[in-house]
mmCIF file of C-alpha atoms and ligand atoms in Angstrom:
data_model
loop_
_atom_site.group_PDB
_atom_site.id
_atom_site.type_symbol
_atom_site.label_atom_id
_atom_site.label_comp_id
_atom_site.label_asym_id
_atom_site.label_seq_id
_atom_site.Cartn_x
_atom_site.Cartn_y
_atom_site.Cartn_z
ATOM 1 C CA UNK A 191 -0.334 -0.101 0.192
ATOM 2 C CA UNK A 192 1.244 3.110 -0.725
ATOM 3 C CA UNK A 193 1.701 5.111 2.842
ATOM 4 C CA UNK A 194 -0.627 8.288 1.167
ATOM 5 C CA UNK A 195 -3.366 8.970 3.561
ATOM 6 C CA UNK A 196 -1.165 7.280 6.581
ATOM 7 C CA UNK A 197 -1.927 9.638 10.028
ATOM 8 C CA UNK A 198 1.383 9.289 11.705
ATOM 9 C CA UNK A 199 -0.002 11.435 14.728
ATOM 10 C CA UNK A 200 -3.279 8.583 15.210
ATOM 11 C CA UNK A 201 -0.831 5.605 14.859
ATOM 12 C CA UNK A 202 1.357 7.160 17.861
ATOM 13 C CA UNK A 203 -1.587 7.795 19.645
ATOM 14 C CA UNK A 204 -2.600 3.979 19.510
ATOM 15 C CA UNK A 205 1.037 2.770 19.904
ATOM 16 C CA UNK A 206 1.235 4.494 23.069
ATOM 17 C CA UNK A 207 -2.064 3.999 24.433
ATOM 18 C CA UNK A 208 -1.438 0.153 23.846
ATOM 19 C CA UNK A 209 2.235 -0.010 24.987
ATOM 20 C CA UNK A 210 1.000 1.513 28.023
ATOM 21 C CA UNK A 211 -1.084 -0.547 29.001
ATOM 22 C CA UNK A 212 0.679 -3.408 28.459
ATOM 23 C CA UNK A 213 3.779 -1.542 30.543
ATOM 24 C CA UNK A 214 1.409 -1.720 33.683
ATOM 25 C CA UNK A 215 0.766 -5.394 33.153
ATOM 26 C CA UNK A 216 4.699 -5.581 32.934
ATOM 27 C CA UNK A 217 5.154 -3.780 35.844
ATOM 28 C CA UNK A 218 2.484 -5.480 37.945
ATOM 29 C CA UNK A 219 4.330 -8.808 37.484
ATOM 30 C CA UNK A 220 7.623 -7.403 38.327
ATOM 31 C CA UNK A 221 6.331 -5.882 41.414
ATOM 32 C CA UNK A 222 4.787 -9.504 42.228
ATOM 33 C CA UNK A 223 8.086 -10.841 41.556
ATOM 34 C CA UNK A 224 9.495 -8.685 43.679
ATOM 35 C CA UNK A 225 7.794 -9.698 46.398
ATOM 36 C CA UNK A 226 8.499 -13.562 45.630
ATOM 37 C CA UNK A 227 5.919 -14.816 43.162
ATOM 38 C CA UNK A 228 7.656 -17.349 40.686
ATOM 39 C CA UNK A 229 7.781 -16.183 37.190
ATOM 40 C CA UNK A 230 7.951 -19.292 34.112
ATOM 41 C CA UNK A 231 11.057 -19.085 32.629
ATOM 42 C CA UNK A 232 11.813 -20.650 28.841
ATOM 43 C CA UNK A 233 14.637 -20.559 26.500
ATOM 44 C CA UNK A 234 15.001 -19.898 23.220
ATOM 45 C CA UNK A 235 17.928 -19.431 20.667
ATOM 46 C CA UNK A 236 20.396 -20.197 23.344
ATOM 47 C CA UNK A 237 20.158 -21.281 27.225
ATOM 48 C CA UNK A 238 20.698 -17.395 27.628
ATOM 49 C CA UNK A 239 18.057 -16.210 25.446
ATOM 50 C CA UNK A 240 14.974 -16.586 27.899
ATOM 51 C CA UNK A 241 11.377 -15.660 27.323
ATOM 52 C CA UNK A 242 8.947 -15.542 30.721
ATOM 53 C CA UNK A 243 5.102 -15.563 30.971
ATOM 54 C CA UNK A 244 4.932 -12.076 31.229
ATOM 55 C CA UNK A 245 6.494 -11.444 27.566
ATOM 56 C CA UNK A 246 3.722 -13.865 26.401
ATOM 57 C CA UNK A 247 0.916 -11.987 28.465
ATOM 58 C CA UNK A 248 2.238 -8.425 27.382
ATOM 59 C CA UNK A 249 2.068 -9.654 23.573
ATOM 60 C CA UNK A 250 -1.384 -10.994 23.945
ATOM 61 C CA UNK A 251 -2.882 -7.910 25.675
ATOM 62 C CA UNK A 252 -1.093 -5.503 22.814
ATOM 63 C CA UNK A 253 -2.950 -8.337 20.029
ATOM 64 C CA UNK A 254 -5.938 -8.247 21.631
ATOM 65 C CA UNK A 255 -6.282 -4.437 22.285
ATOM 66 C CA UNK A 256 -4.716 -3.912 18.432
ATOM 67 C CA UNK A 257 -7.444 -6.073 17.318
ATOM 68 C CA UNK A 258 -10.086 -3.818 18.839
ATOM 69 C CA UNK A 259 -8.501 -0.262 17.626
ATOM 70 C CA UNK A 260 -7.171 -1.394 14.506
ATOM 71 C CA UNK A 261 -9.123 -4.195 13.172
ATOM 72 C CA UNK A 262 -7.685 -5.679 10.296
ATOM 73 C CA UNK A 263 -3.857 -3.990 10.609
ATOM 74 C CA UNK A 264 -1.008 -7.200 10.456
ATOM 75 C CA UNK A 265 0.514 -7.773 14.063
ATOM 76 C CA UNK A 266 4.386 -9.211 13.819
ATOM 77 C CA UNK A 267 5.161 -9.702 17.727
ATOM 78 C CA UNK A 268 8.756 -11.510 18.716
ATOM 79 C CA UNK A 269 6.876 -14.101 20.416
ATOM 80 C CA UNK A 270 3.744 -14.465 18.504
ATOM 81 C CA UNK A 271 5.137 -14.204 15.331
ATOM 82 C CA UNK A 272 3.070 -12.983 12.193
ATOM 83 C CA UNK A 273 4.024 -11.354 8.796
ATOM 84 C CA UNK A 274 3.289 -7.910 7.498
ATOM 85 C CA UNK A 275 0.696 -6.947 5.716
ATOM 86 C CA UNK A 276 -0.696 -4.777 2.836
ATOM 87 C CA UNK A 277 -1.517 -1.360 5.163
ATOM 88 C CA UNK A 278 -0.455 -1.002 8.203
ATOM 89 C CA UNK A 279 1.755 -3.612 10.101
ATOM 90 C CA UNK A 280 2.306 -3.290 14.395
ATOM 91 C CA UNK A 281 6.112 -4.415 15.067
ATOM 92 C CA UNK A 282 5.791 -5.593 18.872
ATOM 93 C CA UNK A 283 8.681 -6.172 21.514
ATOM 94 C CA UNK A 284 6.163 -7.373 24.547
ATOM 95 C CA UNK A 285 9.422 -6.437 26.803
ATOM 96 C CA UNK A 286 12.722 -5.569 25.502
ATOM 97 C CA UNK A 287 15.490 -6.227 27.786
ATOM 98 C CA UNK A 288 13.785 -9.540 29.490
ATOM 99 C CA UNK A 289 17.460 -10.652 31.171
ATOM 100 C CA UNK A 290 17.248 -7.110 32.854
ATOM 101 C CA UNK A 291 13.481 -7.783 33.901
ATOM 102 C CA UNK A 292 14.243 -10.930 35.056
ATOM 103 C CA UNK A 293 17.828 -9.659 37.265
ATOM 104 C CA UNK A 294 15.586 -6.435 38.655
ATOM 105 C CA UNK A 295 17.148 -4.043 36.493
ATOM 106 C CA UNK A 296 14.629 -1.614 35.799
ATOM 107 C CA UNK A 297 16.407 -0.837 32.203
ATOM 108 C CA UNK A 298 13.625 -2.884 30.092
ATOM 109 C CA UNK A 299 10.664 -1.927 28.101
ATOM 110 C CA UNK A 300 7.355 -2.802 25.681
ATOM 111 C CA UNK A 301 8.032 -1.443 22.458
ATOM 112 C CA UNK A 302 4.882 -0.795 19.924
ATOM 113 C CA UNK A 303 5.635 0.550 16.440
ATOM 114 C CA UNK A 304 3.538 0.989 13.180
ATOM 115 C CA UNK A 305 5.027 0.891 9.915
ATOM 116 C CA UNK A 306 3.997 0.873 6.249
ATOM 117 C CA UNK A 307 6.181 -0.854 3.740
ATOM 118 C CA UNK A 308 8.339 -1.972 6.297
ATOM 119 C CA UNK A 309 8.983 1.866 7.582
ATOM 120 C CA UNK A 310 8.625 3.083 10.743
ATOM 121 C CA UNK A 311 5.609 5.464 10.522
ATOM 122 C CA UNK A 312 4.883 6.515 14.480
ATOM 123 C CA UNK A 313 5.990 4.247 17.934
ATOM 124 C CA UNK A 314 6.043 4.197 20.938
ATOM 125 C CA UNK A 315 8.504 2.566 23.854
ATOM 126 C CA UNK A 316 7.120 2.613 27.403
ATOM 127 C CA UNK A 317 9.102 1.901 30.567
ATOM 128 C CA UNK A 318 6.991 -0.007 32.943
ATOM 129 C CA UNK A 319 9.126 1.077 36.017
ATOM 130 C CA UNK A 320 9.818 4.136 35.862
ATOM 131 C CA UNK A 321 6.795 5.196 33.889
ATOM 132 C CA UNK A 322 8.935 7.014 31.083
ATOM 133 C CA UNK A 323 7.060 7.401 27.709
ATOM 134 C CA UNK A 324 9.267 8.003 24.813
ATOM 135 C CA UNK A 325 7.477 8.434 21.304
ATOM 136 C CA UNK A 326 7.713 9.664 17.768
ATOM 137 C CA UNK A 327 6.076 10.125 14.599
ATOM 138 C CA UNK A 328 7.351 9.955 10.753
ATOM 139 C CA UNK A 329 8.348 13.899 10.044
ATOM 140 C CA UNK A 330 6.847 15.550 13.540
ATOM 141 C CA UNK A 331 9.253 14.611 15.929
ATOM 142 C CA UNK A 332 10.254 12.735 19.367
ATOM 143 C CA UNK A 333 9.126 13.056 22.406
ATOM 144 C CA UNK A 334 10.113 11.959 26.107
ATOM 145 C CA UNK A 335 7.071 12.170 28.399
ATOM 146 C CA UNK A 336 5.633 14.751 25.725
ATOM 147 C CA UNK A 337 8.999 17.056 25.925
ATOM 148 C CA UNK A 338 10.402 17.281 22.433
ATOM 149 C CA UNK A 339 13.976 15.328 21.618
ATOM 150 C CA UNK A 340 17.187 16.513 20.476
ATOM 151 C CA UNK A 341 20.205 14.398 20.203
ATOM 152 C CA UNK A 342 23.755 15.411 21.786
ATOM 153 C CA UNK A 343 26.219 16.884 19.154
ATOM 154 C CA UNK A 344 29.607 15.717 20.304
ATOM 155 C CA UNK A 345 32.530 17.254 18.677
ATOM 156 C CA UNK A 346 35.303 14.573 18.744
ATOM 157 C CA UNK A 347 35.331 10.870 19.046
ATOM 158 C CA UNK A 348 37.013 10.121 21.328
ATOM 159 C CA UNK A 349 34.378 11.993 23.710
ATOM 160 C CA UNK A 350 31.605 9.557 22.096
ATOM 161 C CA UNK A 351 29.766 7.472 24.297
ATOM 162 C CA UNK A 352 28.809 4.160 22.255
ATOM 163 C CA UNK A 353 25.748 1.644 23.510
ATOM 164 C CA UNK A 354 25.951 -1.789 21.819
ATOM 165 C CA UNK A 355 24.724 -4.664 22.395
ATOM 166 C CA UNK A 356 25.558 -8.645 22.235
ATOM 167 C CA UNK A 357 24.122 -11.616 20.747
ATOM 168 C CA UNK A 358 22.780 -14.530 22.181
ATOM 169 C CA UNK A 359 24.709 -17.088 20.309
ATOM 170 C CA UNK A 360 28.122 -17.624 21.502
ATOM 171 C CA UNK A 361 30.286 -17.318 18.286
ATOM 172 C CA UNK A 362 29.008 -13.974 16.973
ATOM 173 C CA UNK A 363 29.255 -12.720 20.590
ATOM 174 C CA UNK A 364 32.731 -13.021 20.309
ATOM 175 C CA UNK A 365 33.238 -11.324 17.305
ATOM 176 C CA UNK A 366 31.290 -8.359 18.709
ATOM 177 C CA UNK A 367 33.823 -8.159 21.612
ATOM 178 C CA UNK A 368 36.513 -8.592 19.307
ATOM 179 C CA UNK A 369 35.061 -5.314 17.521
ATOM 180 C CA UNK A 370 34.493 -3.611 20.807
ATOM 181 C CA UNK A 371 38.112 -4.147 21.852
ATOM 182 C CA UNK A 372 38.949 -2.346 18.965
ATOM 183 C CA UNK A 373 36.347 0.294 19.342
ATOM 184 C CA UNK A 374 36.834 1.276 23.070
ATOM 185 C CA UNK A 375 40.465 3.124 22.501
ATOM 186 C CA UNK A 376 38.994 5.475 20.046
ATOM 187 C CA UNK A 377 35.590 6.648 21.986
ATOM 188 C CA UNK A 378 35.119 7.860 25.407
ATOM 189 C CA UNK A 379 33.386 4.464 26.625
ATOM 190 C CA UNK A 380 31.308 2.106 25.829
ATOM 191 C CA UNK A 381 27.681 0.991 27.448
ATOM 192 C CA UNK A 382 25.882 -2.432 26.964
ATOM 193 C CA UNK A 383 22.777 -1.702 28.912
ATOM 194 C CA UNK A 384 20.594 -4.393 27.699
ATOM 195 C CA UNK A 385 17.432 -3.241 25.773
ATOM 196 C CA UNK A 386 18.002 -2.097 22.333
ATOM 197 C CA UNK A 387 14.560 -0.001 22.147
ATOM 198 C CA UNK A 388 15.744 2.178 25.162
ATOM 199 C CA UNK A 389 19.243 2.443 23.641
ATOM 200 C CA UNK A 390 18.130 3.986 20.194
ATOM 201 C CA UNK A 391 15.808 6.109 22.627
ATOM 202 C CA UNK A 392 18.764 7.109 24.723
ATOM 203 C CA UNK A 393 20.506 8.553 21.476
ATOM 204 C CA UNK A 394 17.376 10.518 20.805
ATOM 205 C CA UNK A 395 17.681 12.337 24.412
ATOM 206 C CA UNK A 396 21.350 12.483 24.246
ATOM 207 C CA UNK A 397 22.025 9.857 26.889
ATOM 208 C CA UNK A 398 24.184 8.266 24.306
ATOM 209 C CA UNK A 399 26.025 9.532 21.547
ATOM 210 C CA UNK A 400 25.736 6.549 19.165
ATOM 211 C CA UNK A 401 24.153 2.856 19.445
ATOM 212 C CA UNK A 402 25.253 -0.291 16.930
ATOM 213 C CA UNK A 403 24.484 -3.481 17.057
ATOM 214 C CA UNK A 404 24.378 -6.641 15.050
ATOM 215 C CA UNK A 405 21.817 -9.226 14.453
ATOM 216 C CA UNK A 406 18.626 -7.289 16.165
ATOM 217 C CA UNK A 407 14.885 -7.934 15.206
ATOM 218 C CA UNK A 408 12.404 -5.841 13.889
ATOM 219 C CA UNK A 409 10.708 -5.392 16.978
ATOM 220 C CA UNK A 410 13.974 -4.580 18.363
ATOM 221 C CA UNK A 411 14.362 -1.165 16.485
ATOM 222 C CA UNK A 412 10.979 -0.351 15.110
ATOM 223 C CA UNK A 413 9.744 2.157 17.436
ATOM 224 C CA UNK A 414 13.463 3.203 19.074
ATOM 225 C CA UNK A 415 15.178 3.942 15.343
ATOM 226 C CA UNK A 416 11.933 5.869 14.525
ATOM 227 C CA UNK A 417 12.544 8.028 17.745
ATOM 228 C CA UNK A 418 16.326 8.688 17.338
ATOM 229 C CA UNK A 419 15.728 9.603 13.815
ATOM 230 C CA UNK A 420 13.052 12.195 14.802
ATOM 231 C CA UNK A 421 15.197 13.475 17.484
ATOM 232 C CA UNK A 422 17.933 14.117 14.641
ATOM 233 C CA UNK A 423 20.557 11.164 14.756
ATOM 234 C CA UNK A 424 21.892 9.411 11.490
ATOM 235 C CA UNK A 425 20.243 6.023 11.907
ATOM 236 C CA UNK A 426 21.196 2.924 9.338
ATOM 237 C CA UNK A 427 19.013 -0.341 9.689
ATOM 238 C CA UNK A 428 19.736 -3.879 9.102
ATOM 239 C CA UNK A 429 21.185 -4.132 5.382
ATOM 240 C CA UNK A 430 21.426 -0.731 4.451
ATOM 241 C CA UNK A 431 25.145 0.173 4.906
ATOM 242 C CA UNK A 432 26.936 -3.144 4.135
ATOM 243 C CA UNK A 433 30.533 -1.769 5.104
ATOM 244 C CA UNK A 434 29.046 -2.373 8.993
ATOM 245 C CA UNK A 435 28.075 -5.755 8.357
ATOM 246 C CA UNK A 436 24.852 -7.250 7.064
ATOM 247 C CA UNK A 437 22.780 -6.457 10.003
ATOM 248 C CA UNK A 438 24.092 -3.540 11.748
ATOM 249 C CA UNK A 439 21.419 -1.276 13.376
ATOM 250 C CA UNK A 440 23.830 2.067 13.681
ATOM 251 C CA UNK A 441 22.272 5.555 15.263
ATOM 252 C CA UNK A 442 24.530 8.165 15.988
ATOM 253 C CA UNK A 443 24.340 12.390 16.854
ATOM 254 C CA UNK A 444 24.766 13.686 12.731
ATOM 255 C CA UNK A 445 27.745 15.739 14.058
ATOM 256 C CA UNK A 446 30.070 12.510 14.948
ATOM 257 C CA UNK A 447 27.803 10.123 12.709
ATOM 258 C CA UNK A 448 30.791 10.082 9.791
ATOM 259 C CA UNK A 449 33.861 9.741 12.089
ATOM 260 C CA UNK A 450 32.499 7.339 14.074
ATOM 261 C CA UNK A 451 31.237 5.118 11.067
ATOM 262 C CA UNK A 452 34.968 4.820 9.773
ATOM 263 C CA UNK A 453 36.135 4.196 13.716
ATOM 264 C CA UNK A 454 33.430 1.140 13.279
ATOM 265 C CA UNK A 455 35.037 0.139 10.547
ATOM 266 C CA UNK A 456 38.591 0.361 11.348
ATOM 267 C CA UNK A 457 37.767 -1.578 14.433
ATOM 268 C CA UNK A 458 36.522 -4.434 12.370
ATOM 269 C CA UNK A 459 32.815 -4.314 12.443
ATOM 270 C CA UNK A 460 32.547 -5.386 9.233
ATOM 271 C CA UNK A 461 33.240 -8.908 10.576
ATOM 272 C CA UNK A 462 30.827 -9.402 12.873
HETATM 273 C C1 IPD B 520 17.457 -8.026 23.536
HETATM 274 C C2 IPD B 520 18.195 -6.407 24.172
HETATM 275 C C3 IPD B 520 18.987 -6.378 23.967
HETATM 276 C C4 IPD B 520 20.102 -6.960 22.336
HETATM 277 C C5 IPD B 520 19.841 -8.110 21.901
HETATM 278 C C6 IPD B 520 18.014 -8.381 22.221
HETATM 279 P P1 IPD B 520 15.441 -9.060 24.180
HETATM 280 O O1 IPD B 520 15.829 -8.003 23.193
HETATM 281 O O2 IPD B 520 17.184 -5.628 23.057
HETATM 282 O O3 IPD B 520 19.697 -5.214 24.605
HETATM 283 O O4 IPD B 520 21.247 -6.639 22.768
HETATM 284 O O5 IPD B 520 20.232 -8.007 20.675
HETATM 285 O O6 IPD B 520 17.687 -9.326 21.461
HETATM 286 O O7 IPD B 520 15.572 -10.439 24.188
HETATM 287 O O8 IPD B 520 15.399 -8.944 25.895
HETATM 288 O O9 IPD B 520 13.585 -8.618 23.739
HETATM 289 CA CA1 CA B 521 13.862 -7.240 22.190
HETATM 290 CA CA1 CA B 522 11.780 -9.528 24.115
#
């Protein structure tokens, strides 16, 4: 479907509402867990790649609410799968940062984005514990709790703070660690915060100057990358910049984007 007629503001409102309701469910489960309630945990691609009963419940809630509010739209969710549709497709990560969630580290979120032809047009990333709400609409901007976001503007590579992440598969994370070892001497420091959607939002807020990770799922970046780009970041999505490797997601404050990209390449990012 051509995206003529897409109402980004309306879709942003739906994303915010639905992600907010799921975040309440996740927050209640988190509080229950902190009081000793046991949460069922299964594994996926590796023993370290976990999915909890709360991930499934959150995604079910999002799907049920989207069916009411946006009947006929397609849904692609991390846990329940799905395919892109001809019109709007909702891309859902019911808990991004599940390992943090399990350990009691409050950096995790519900991420809901609306895409048309594979391009994000609106999204919301909601943090259950802090209640922070990150939103963006294509061409209109990005917001944290309703306040407009702009990226940082570092002038020097050696003063640039870079977020990243590691895959669950051991062979790939070892290659990522070799690349990170090459990068860490060229930049201010590296952060591995554990929730890709929020790391991308953090670039939008200037809490990170840049973020790069290989092998993200569409649900990891669909809302957060829109927040970063609408806040002014230079963003490249998986497959768009082969010099960064086949499936890198990259977001950087535009002031540093070109030298940082060169430093990533010099650090061996293409071999990850
Ligand atoms: C993961 C987190 C993590 C990133 C992984 C993702 P999940 O998502 O975003 O920060 O490094 O690549 O898979 O499994 O917690 O939804
Ligand atoms: Ca995720
Ligand atoms: Ca997830």
